[in-house]
């Protein structure tokens, strides 16, 4: 729960940090260590009169959580800190919203009934709140205020808001390579539980949630309003959404870098060879999965936006109102995809069939992939 720097705004000198919910202790006593860590945020900025934004991702139901040290809903001895609730629902609210939305999109067309069901899902309301939170964080950062974004555990709503704020502020994050760095850093390295949220964990009924998908949907909304701002296309996001669901790519198989390192450090099982006639395990069971970024490196031109303006606006400020958003069924309804995504799925199925009869296992060369790692952002060095 210690605040960690995730991005530094060189233009304003303000850091964006993230953490889980700062606690006040079992007896509701403010802990000096937590208070000191928040004071260090202000000390880290170059602006002498900078305030601090404490962006609490909780919704109304989460406001009974332990108070943030140095600031609460009422009075505070530290007037330099602004606590802003972003009102983003937790995974259970998102899970129910997504369930209702998927049912609406999958139902036979019955006129107004479909629109009513989509409205009742409140999916776009959630996306609107997410974008509003990201815009607030970006505005404070651009103004020179250090920001701490937090939620209960620090790997769901926190990842969404921090990732979107950087996407708005840093043009590098809007390139193909830079978006890969952003996902690897704020999602994979910070421990978003892809396995649990995808329904492959120990409690699939309680811990699932379309958190990463919702992040991609929010990015799509920004791209729709700013069509020349991104190097990549909508199909790029569709492939990422499909990659998370497919369980075929190493980036999204585990819940943390520690789990991924354990699997890659030479487990007793190891990738090995599968005896003839035995069922081939999925990649998550024997470490034969490849990185999704290899797919994009191999087919870069295919996912490049012809309208991309490399010298365009440095920072983006999209309209986050509900009226400015639109539904993008291809992310949310698995059967409604672009030809590019359909072709990639067909290729994955072909590779799976090849592997079933290949005693020597899977080789990257079979897929036409090559090693390619996204360069680090200058902002992160």
Short mmCIF file of C-alpha atoms in Angstrom, two decimals:
data_model
loop_
_atom_site.label_atom_id
_atom_site.label_comp_id
_atom_site.label_asym_id
_atom_site.label_seq_id
_atom_site.Cartn_x
_atom_site.Cartn_y
_atom_site.Cartn_z
CA UNK A 1 0.00 0.00 0.00
CA UNK A 2 3.05 2.29 -0.10
CA UNK A 3 2.62 5.06 -2.71
CA UNK A 4 4.73 4.30 -5.78
CA UNK A 5 5.65 6.64 -8.62
CA UNK A 6 4.07 5.53 -11.88
CA UNK A 7 4.65 8.63 -14.05
CA UNK A 8 6.47 11.94 -13.74
CA UNK A 9 5.25 14.99 -15.62
CA UNK A 10 8.42 16.65 -16.85
CA UNK A 11 6.57 19.69 -18.12
CA UNK A 12 4.97 20.56 -14.76
CA UNK A 13 7.32 18.72 -12.42
CA UNK A 14 4.44 16.82 -10.78
CA UNK A 15 4.44 13.07 -10.02
CA UNK A 16 1.51 10.70 -10.39
CA UNK A 17 1.68 7.99 -7.73
CA UNK A 18 -0.55 5.03 -6.99
CA UNK A 19 -1.27 2.78 -4.03
CA UNK A 20 -3.92 0.69 -2.39
CA UNK A 21 -6.16 2.31 0.21
CA UNK A 22 -4.03 4.18 2.79
CA UNK A 23 -5.11 2.96 6.21
CA UNK A 24 -5.61 4.72 9.49
CA UNK A 25 -4.86 1.65 11.60
CA UNK A 26 -7.13 -0.73 13.49
CA UNK A 27 -8.11 2.00 15.96
CA UNK A 28 -8.69 4.67 13.29
CA UNK A 29 -5.55 6.42 14.47
CA UNK A 30 -3.71 8.33 11.77
CA UNK A 31 -0.38 6.65 11.10
CA UNK A 32 2.57 9.03 10.98
CA UNK A 33 4.29 6.95 8.29
CA UNK A 34 1.34 7.27 5.92
CA UNK A 35 1.04 10.99 6.59
CA UNK A 36 4.75 11.48 5.97
CA UNK A 37 4.62 9.57 2.68
CA UNK A 38 1.85 11.86 1.46
CA UNK A 39 3.85 14.93 2.43
CA UNK A 40 6.74 13.62 0.35
CA UNK A 41 4.47 13.78 -2.71
CA UNK A 42 4.25 17.55 -2.41
CA UNK A 43 7.98 17.80 -1.76
CA UNK A 44 8.64 15.93 -5.01
CA UNK A 45 7.11 18.63 -7.20
CA UNK A 46 8.97 21.65 -8.49
CA UNK A 47 6.09 24.07 -7.81
CA UNK A 48 6.46 25.62 -4.35
CA UNK A 49 2.74 26.31 -3.86
CA UNK A 50 1.53 22.99 -5.21
CA UNK A 51 -1.43 21.31 -3.63
CA UNK A 52 -2.05 17.57 -3.64
CA UNK A 53 -4.87 15.62 -5.24
CA UNK A 54 -5.82 12.42 -3.45
CA UNK A 55 -7.92 10.65 -6.07
CA UNK A 56 -9.98 8.02 -4.27
CA UNK A 57 -11.50 5.64 -6.83
CA UNK A 58 -14.22 4.41 -4.46
CA UNK A 59 -17.86 4.89 -5.27
CA UNK A 60 -20.49 5.88 -2.71
CA UNK A 61 -20.61 2.34 -1.33
CA UNK A 62 -16.87 2.42 -0.62
CA UNK A 63 -16.79 5.58 1.44
CA UNK A 64 -16.95 3.65 4.64
CA UNK A 65 -13.40 2.50 3.97
CA UNK A 66 -10.57 3.65 6.25
CA UNK A 67 -9.99 7.35 5.96
CA UNK A 68 -7.09 8.68 3.96
CA UNK A 69 -4.43 10.10 6.29
CA UNK A 70 -4.20 13.87 6.15
CA UNK A 71 -7.63 14.33 4.60
CA UNK A 72 -11.15 13.02 4.98
CA UNK A 73 -14.65 13.95 3.83
CA UNK A 74 -14.81 16.71 6.38
CA UNK A 75 -12.31 19.09 7.86
CA UNK A 76 -8.60 18.54 7.75
CA UNK A 77 -5.55 20.18 9.27
CA UNK A 78 -3.89 20.01 5.85
CA UNK A 79 -5.71 22.36 3.49
CA UNK A 80 -3.22 21.71 0.69
CA UNK A 81 -4.67 18.27 0.01
CA UNK A 82 -7.82 17.82 -2.04
CA UNK A 83 -9.66 14.52 -1.70
CA UNK A 84 -11.76 13.71 -4.74
CA UNK A 85 -13.97 10.64 -4.94
CA UNK A 86 -14.09 9.34 -8.49
CA UNK A 87 -17.23 7.24 -7.81
CA UNK A 88 -16.05 4.26 -9.88
CA UNK A 89 -17.89 1.04 -9.05
CA UNK A 90 -16.01 -2.03 -7.81
CA UNK A 91 -15.55 -5.29 -9.71
CA UNK A 92 -18.90 -6.66 -8.58
CA UNK A 93 -20.73 -3.65 -9.98
CA UNK A 94 -18.78 -3.89 -13.23
CA UNK A 95 -19.39 -7.63 -13.44
CA UNK A 96 -23.16 -7.14 -13.20
CA UNK A 97 -23.11 -4.23 -15.64
CA UNK A 98 -21.15 -6.28 -18.17
CA UNK A 99 -23.47 -9.28 -17.74
CA UNK A 100 -26.55 -7.18 -18.51
CA UNK A 101 -24.81 -5.54 -21.46
CA UNK A 102 -23.69 -8.83 -22.99
CA UNK A 103 -27.19 -10.24 -22.67
CA UNK A 104 -28.59 -7.16 -24.40
CA UNK A 105 -26.08 -7.36 -27.26
CA UNK A 106 -26.63 -11.09 -27.69
CA UNK A 107 -30.41 -10.96 -27.67
CA UNK A 108 -32.50 -10.97 -30.89
CA UNK A 109 -33.17 -7.48 -32.18
CA UNK A 110 -36.44 -6.38 -30.62
CA UNK A 111 -36.31 -2.68 -31.30
CA UNK A 112 -36.49 -0.43 -28.29
CA UNK A 113 -36.00 -3.34 -25.91
CA UNK A 114 -32.34 -3.63 -26.84
CA UNK A 115 -31.70 0.06 -26.23
CA UNK A 116 -33.50 -0.13 -22.91
CA UNK A 117 -31.40 -3.10 -21.83
CA UNK A 118 -28.17 -1.36 -22.85
CA UNK A 119 -29.26 1.69 -20.87
CA UNK A 120 -30.10 -0.44 -17.85
CA UNK A 121 -26.63 -1.98 -17.90
CA UNK A 122 -25.13 1.47 -17.15
CA UNK A 123 -21.95 0.41 -18.93
CA UNK A 124 -21.42 3.78 -20.60
CA UNK A 125 -22.14 5.51 -17.29
CA UNK A 126 -19.24 3.60 -15.77
CA UNK A 127 -16.97 4.47 -18.70
CA UNK A 128 -17.98 8.13 -18.36
CA UNK A 129 -17.01 8.18 -14.67
CA UNK A 130 -13.73 6.48 -15.48
CA UNK A 131 -12.88 9.11 -18.09
CA UNK A 132 -13.91 11.93 -15.76
CA UNK A 133 -11.52 10.60 -13.14
CA UNK A 134 -8.66 10.32 -15.62
CA UNK A 135 -9.27 13.86 -16.89
CA UNK A 136 -9.25 15.18 -13.31
CA UNK A 137 -5.92 13.47 -12.60
CA UNK A 138 -4.45 14.72 -15.88
CA UNK A 139 -5.62 18.29 -15.22
CA UNK A 140 -4.05 18.38 -11.76
CA UNK A 141 -0.82 16.87 -13.04
CA UNK A 142 -0.62 19.38 -15.89
CA UNK A 143 -1.20 22.15 -13.34
CA UNK A 144 1.74 21.01 -11.25
CA UNK A 145 -0.13 19.22 -8.46
CA UNK A 146 1.24 15.85 -7.31
CA UNK A 147 -1.43 13.17 -7.44
CA UNK A 148 -2.00 9.95 -5.51
CA UNK A 149 -4.55 7.57 -7.06
CA UNK A 150 -5.78 4.72 -4.90
CA UNK A 151 -8.59 2.23 -4.40
CA UNK A 152 -9.10 -0.74 -2.11
CA UNK A 153 -6.34 -3.01 -3.48
CA UNK A 154 -4.63 -0.77 -5.99
CA UNK A 155 -4.71 -3.02 -9.05
CA UNK A 156 -8.13 -2.47 -10.66
CA UNK A 157 -9.57 1.05 -10.66
CA UNK A 158 -6.15 2.46 -9.85
CA UNK A 159 -4.67 0.85 -12.96
CA UNK A 160 -7.54 2.16 -15.08
CA UNK A 161 -7.27 5.76 -13.91
CA UNK A 162 -3.46 5.95 -13.90
CA UNK A 163 -3.23 4.32 -17.31
CA UNK A 164 -5.81 6.64 -18.87
CA UNK A 165 -4.25 9.75 -17.30
CA UNK A 166 -0.88 8.86 -18.83
CA UNK A 167 -2.57 8.14 -22.14
CA UNK A 168 -3.99 11.67 -22.09
CA UNK A 169 -0.76 13.37 -21.01
CA UNK A 170 2.04 11.46 -22.73
CA UNK A 171 2.08 11.20 -26.55
CA UNK A 172 4.46 8.24 -26.29
CA UNK A 173 1.69 6.20 -24.63
CA UNK A 174 -0.37 6.75 -27.76
CA UNK A 175 2.16 4.96 -29.97
CA UNK A 176 2.19 1.21 -30.56
CA UNK A 177 5.40 0.73 -28.57
CA UNK A 178 4.39 3.17 -25.85
CA UNK A 179 1.01 1.58 -25.25
CA UNK A 180 2.80 -1.72 -24.77
CA UNK A 181 5.03 -0.10 -22.14
CA UNK A 182 1.96 1.36 -20.44
CA UNK A 183 0.14 -1.98 -20.25
CA UNK A 184 3.22 -3.86 -19.07
CA UNK A 185 3.95 -1.26 -16.38
CA UNK A 186 0.60 -0.18 -14.99
CA UNK A 187 -1.21 -3.49 -15.50
CA UNK A 188 1.21 -6.40 -15.55
CA UNK A 189 4.04 -5.12 -13.32
CA UNK A 190 1.69 -3.52 -10.79
CA UNK A 191 -0.13 -6.81 -10.35
CA UNK A 192 -3.51 -6.61 -12.04
CA UNK A 193 -4.96 -10.08 -11.55
CA UNK A 194 -5.61 -11.09 -15.14
CA UNK A 195 -6.15 -14.73 -14.18
CA UNK A 196 -8.65 -13.96 -11.43
CA UNK A 197 -10.47 -11.24 -13.32
CA UNK A 198 -10.75 -13.48 -16.36
CA UNK A 199 -12.54 -16.18 -14.34
CA UNK A 200 -9.66 -18.66 -14.22
CA UNK A 201 -8.77 -18.23 -10.55
CA UNK A 202 -9.81 -19.96 -7.36
CA UNK A 203 -13.14 -18.11 -7.06
CA UNK A 204 -14.44 -17.40 -10.57
CA UNK A 205 -17.84 -16.27 -9.32
CA UNK A 206 -16.55 -13.56 -6.99
CA UNK A 207 -13.32 -12.25 -8.49
CA UNK A 208 -14.15 -11.84 -12.18
CA UNK A 209 -14.57 -8.44 -13.75
CA UNK A 210 -14.10 -6.77 -17.16
CA UNK A 211 -11.59 -4.27 -15.77
CA UNK A 212 -8.98 -4.36 -18.54
CA UNK A 213 -11.70 -4.50 -21.19
CA UNK A 214 -13.30 -1.40 -19.73
CA UNK A 215 -9.93 0.38 -19.84
CA UNK A 216 -9.63 -0.49 -23.54
CA UNK A 217 -13.18 0.74 -24.13
CA UNK A 218 -12.29 4.07 -22.49
CA UNK A 219 -9.20 4.34 -24.73
CA UNK A 220 -11.47 3.66 -27.71
CA UNK A 221 -13.74 6.53 -26.68
CA UNK A 222 -10.74 8.88 -26.64
CA UNK A 223 -9.58 7.64 -30.05
CA UNK A 224 -13.05 8.20 -31.48
CA UNK A 225 -12.98 11.84 -30.36
CA UNK A 226 -9.31 12.36 -31.34
CA UNK A 227 -8.87 10.27 -34.51
CA UNK A 228 -5.36 11.56 -35.33
CA UNK A 229 -3.87 11.27 -31.83
CA UNK A 230 -2.95 7.55 -31.81
CA UNK A 231 -0.51 5.57 -33.90
CA UNK A 232 -2.64 2.43 -33.59
CA UNK A 233 -6.12 1.57 -34.78
CA UNK A 234 -9.32 0.27 -33.22
CA UNK A 235 -8.33 -3.21 -34.41
CA UNK A 236 -5.23 -2.96 -32.22
CA UNK A 237 -7.47 -2.61 -29.16
CA UNK A 238 -9.76 -5.40 -30.36
CA UNK A 239 -6.80 -7.77 -30.62
CA UNK A 240 -5.69 -6.82 -27.10
CA UNK A 241 -9.19 -7.47 -25.78
CA UNK A 242 -9.27 -10.82 -27.55
CA UNK A 243 -5.77 -11.68 -26.30
CA UNK A 244 -6.86 -11.28 -22.70
CA UNK A 245 -9.86 -13.55 -23.23
CA UNK A 246 -8.03 -16.18 -25.28
CA UNK A 247 -5.60 -17.29 -22.53
CA UNK A 248 -3.00 -17.80 -25.28
CA UNK A 249 -0.63 -14.93 -24.53
CA UNK A 250 1.87 -14.90 -21.69
CA UNK A 251 1.17 -11.27 -20.75
CA UNK A 252 -2.31 -12.07 -19.46
CA UNK A 253 -2.00 -15.57 -18.03
CA UNK A 254 -0.97 -14.82 -14.45
CA UNK A 255 -1.85 -12.43 -11.65
CA UNK A 256 1.60 -10.91 -11.07
CA UNK A 257 5.15 -10.68 -12.36
CA UNK A 258 6.15 -12.97 -9.49
CA UNK A 259 3.84 -15.69 -10.78
CA UNK A 260 5.14 -15.22 -14.30
CA UNK A 261 8.76 -15.36 -13.10
CA UNK A 262 8.08 -18.58 -11.20
CA UNK A 263 6.64 -20.21 -14.28
CA UNK A 264 9.60 -19.13 -16.41
CA UNK A 265 12.35 -20.02 -13.93
CA UNK A 266 12.43 -23.72 -14.69
CA UNK A 267 9.67 -25.45 -12.80
CA UNK A 268 10.03 -29.21 -12.27
CA UNK A 269 7.42 -29.72 -14.95
CA UNK A 270 8.96 -27.35 -17.49
CA UNK A 271 7.73 -27.00 -21.06
CA UNK A 272 9.23 -30.31 -22.11
CA UNK A 273 7.63 -32.64 -24.65
CA UNK A 274 4.17 -34.06 -24.60
CA UNK A 275 3.96 -37.86 -25.09
CA UNK A 276 2.38 -38.87 -28.37
CA UNK A 277 -1.35 -39.33 -27.96
CA UNK A 278 -1.56 -37.20 -24.81
CA UNK A 279 -3.63 -34.02 -24.77
CA UNK A 280 -1.56 -30.91 -25.31
CA UNK A 281 -1.89 -28.53 -22.35
CA UNK A 282 -2.77 -24.90 -22.90
CA UNK A 283 0.12 -22.43 -22.84
CA UNK A 284 -0.66 -21.33 -19.29
CA UNK A 285 0.04 -24.88 -18.16
CA UNK A 286 3.42 -25.36 -19.80
CA UNK A 287 4.86 -21.90 -20.55
CA UNK A 288 4.66 -22.14 -24.33
CA UNK A 289 2.69 -18.91 -24.67
CA UNK A 290 4.15 -16.02 -26.61
CA UNK A 291 3.95 -12.29 -25.96
CA UNK A 292 1.12 -10.35 -27.57
CA UNK A 293 3.62 -7.61 -28.43
CA UNK A 294 5.32 -10.00 -30.85
CA UNK A 295 2.08 -10.13 -32.81
CA UNK A 296 2.04 -6.36 -33.14
CA UNK A 297 5.75 -6.20 -33.97
CA UNK A 298 5.31 -8.73 -36.75
CA UNK A 299 2.22 -7.03 -38.19
CA UNK A 300 2.93 -3.41 -37.31
CA UNK A 301 1.65 -1.93 -40.58
CA UNK A 302 -1.60 -3.80 -40.19
CA UNK A 303 -2.41 -1.99 -36.94
CA UNK A 304 -1.04 1.47 -37.85
CA UNK A 305 -3.42 4.42 -38.09
CA UNK A 306 -3.11 6.16 -41.46
CA UNK A 307 -4.47 9.38 -39.91
CA UNK A 308 -1.90 9.49 -37.11
CA UNK A 309 -0.39 12.95 -36.59
CA UNK A 310 2.90 12.47 -34.78
CA UNK A 311 3.25 16.23 -34.29
CA UNK A 312 -0.28 16.77 -33.02
CA UNK A 313 -1.51 17.76 -29.58
CA UNK A 314 0.75 16.86 -26.68
CA UNK A 315 -2.08 16.45 -24.17
CA UNK A 316 -5.67 15.36 -24.81
CA UNK A 317 -8.80 16.40 -22.96
CA UNK A 318 -11.75 14.33 -24.20
CA UNK A 319 -15.39 15.01 -23.48
CA UNK A 320 -16.27 12.53 -20.74
CA UNK A 321 -20.01 13.25 -20.68
CA UNK A 322 -22.36 10.37 -21.35
CA UNK A 323 -23.72 12.11 -24.45
CA UNK A 324 -20.24 12.08 -26.03
CA UNK A 325 -19.74 8.31 -25.70
CA UNK A 326 -20.81 5.50 -28.01
CA UNK A 327 -21.14 1.78 -27.72
CA UNK A 328 -18.43 -0.31 -29.38
CA UNK A 329 -19.92 -3.84 -29.62
CA UNK A 330 -16.78 -5.45 -31.08
CA UNK A 331 -15.01 -5.14 -27.71
CA UNK A 332 -17.98 -6.31 -25.74
CA UNK A 333 -19.57 -8.95 -27.94
CA UNK A 334 -17.13 -11.69 -28.89
CA UNK A 335 -18.94 -12.61 -32.11
CA UNK A 336 -18.85 -9.07 -33.53
CA UNK A 337 -15.25 -8.50 -34.61
CA UNK A 338 -13.34 -6.92 -37.46
CA UNK A 339 -11.83 -9.01 -40.29
CA UNK A 340 -8.36 -8.40 -38.81
CA UNK A 341 -9.33 -9.86 -35.44
CA UNK A 342 -11.18 -12.74 -37.09
CA UNK A 343 -8.06 -13.55 -39.13
CA UNK A 344 -5.89 -13.52 -36.01
CA UNK A 345 -8.30 -15.83 -34.21
CA UNK A 346 -8.23 -18.20 -37.16
CA UNK A 347 -4.43 -18.19 -37.03
CA UNK A 348 -4.46 -18.98 -33.31
CA UNK A 349 -6.85 -21.89 -33.90
CA UNK A 350 -4.58 -23.15 -36.69
CA UNK A 351 -1.57 -23.01 -34.37
CA UNK A 352 -3.51 -24.92 -31.74
CA UNK A 353 -4.29 -27.63 -34.29
CA UNK A 354 -0.64 -27.77 -35.37
CA UNK A 355 0.49 -28.10 -31.78
CA UNK A 356 -1.88 -30.99 -31.15
CA UNK A 357 0.12 -33.13 -33.57
CA UNK A 358 3.58 -31.64 -33.04
CA UNK A 359 5.74 -33.67 -30.69
CA UNK A 360 8.48 -31.08 -30.71
CA UNK A 361 6.26 -28.43 -29.20
CA UNK A 362 5.54 -24.92 -30.34
CA UNK A 363 8.19 -22.73 -31.92
CA UNK A 364 7.91 -18.99 -32.37
CA UNK A 365 9.08 -19.33 -35.96
CA UNK A 366 5.97 -21.37 -36.75
CA UNK A 367 3.86 -18.29 -36.09
CA UNK A 368 6.13 -15.92 -37.96
CA UNK A 369 6.85 -14.04 -34.74
CA UNK A 370 10.20 -12.54 -33.85
CA UNK A 371 11.63 -11.13 -30.65
CA UNK A 372 10.71 -7.51 -30.22
CA UNK A 373 10.52 -5.55 -27.02
CA UNK A 374 8.97 -2.11 -26.84
CA UNK A 375 11.50 0.62 -26.02
CA UNK A 376 11.16 2.31 -22.67
CA UNK A 377 9.42 5.64 -22.54
CA UNK A 378 11.70 8.64 -22.05
CA UNK A 379 9.28 9.62 -19.27
CA UNK A 380 10.20 6.47 -17.35
CA UNK A 381 13.98 6.77 -17.52
#
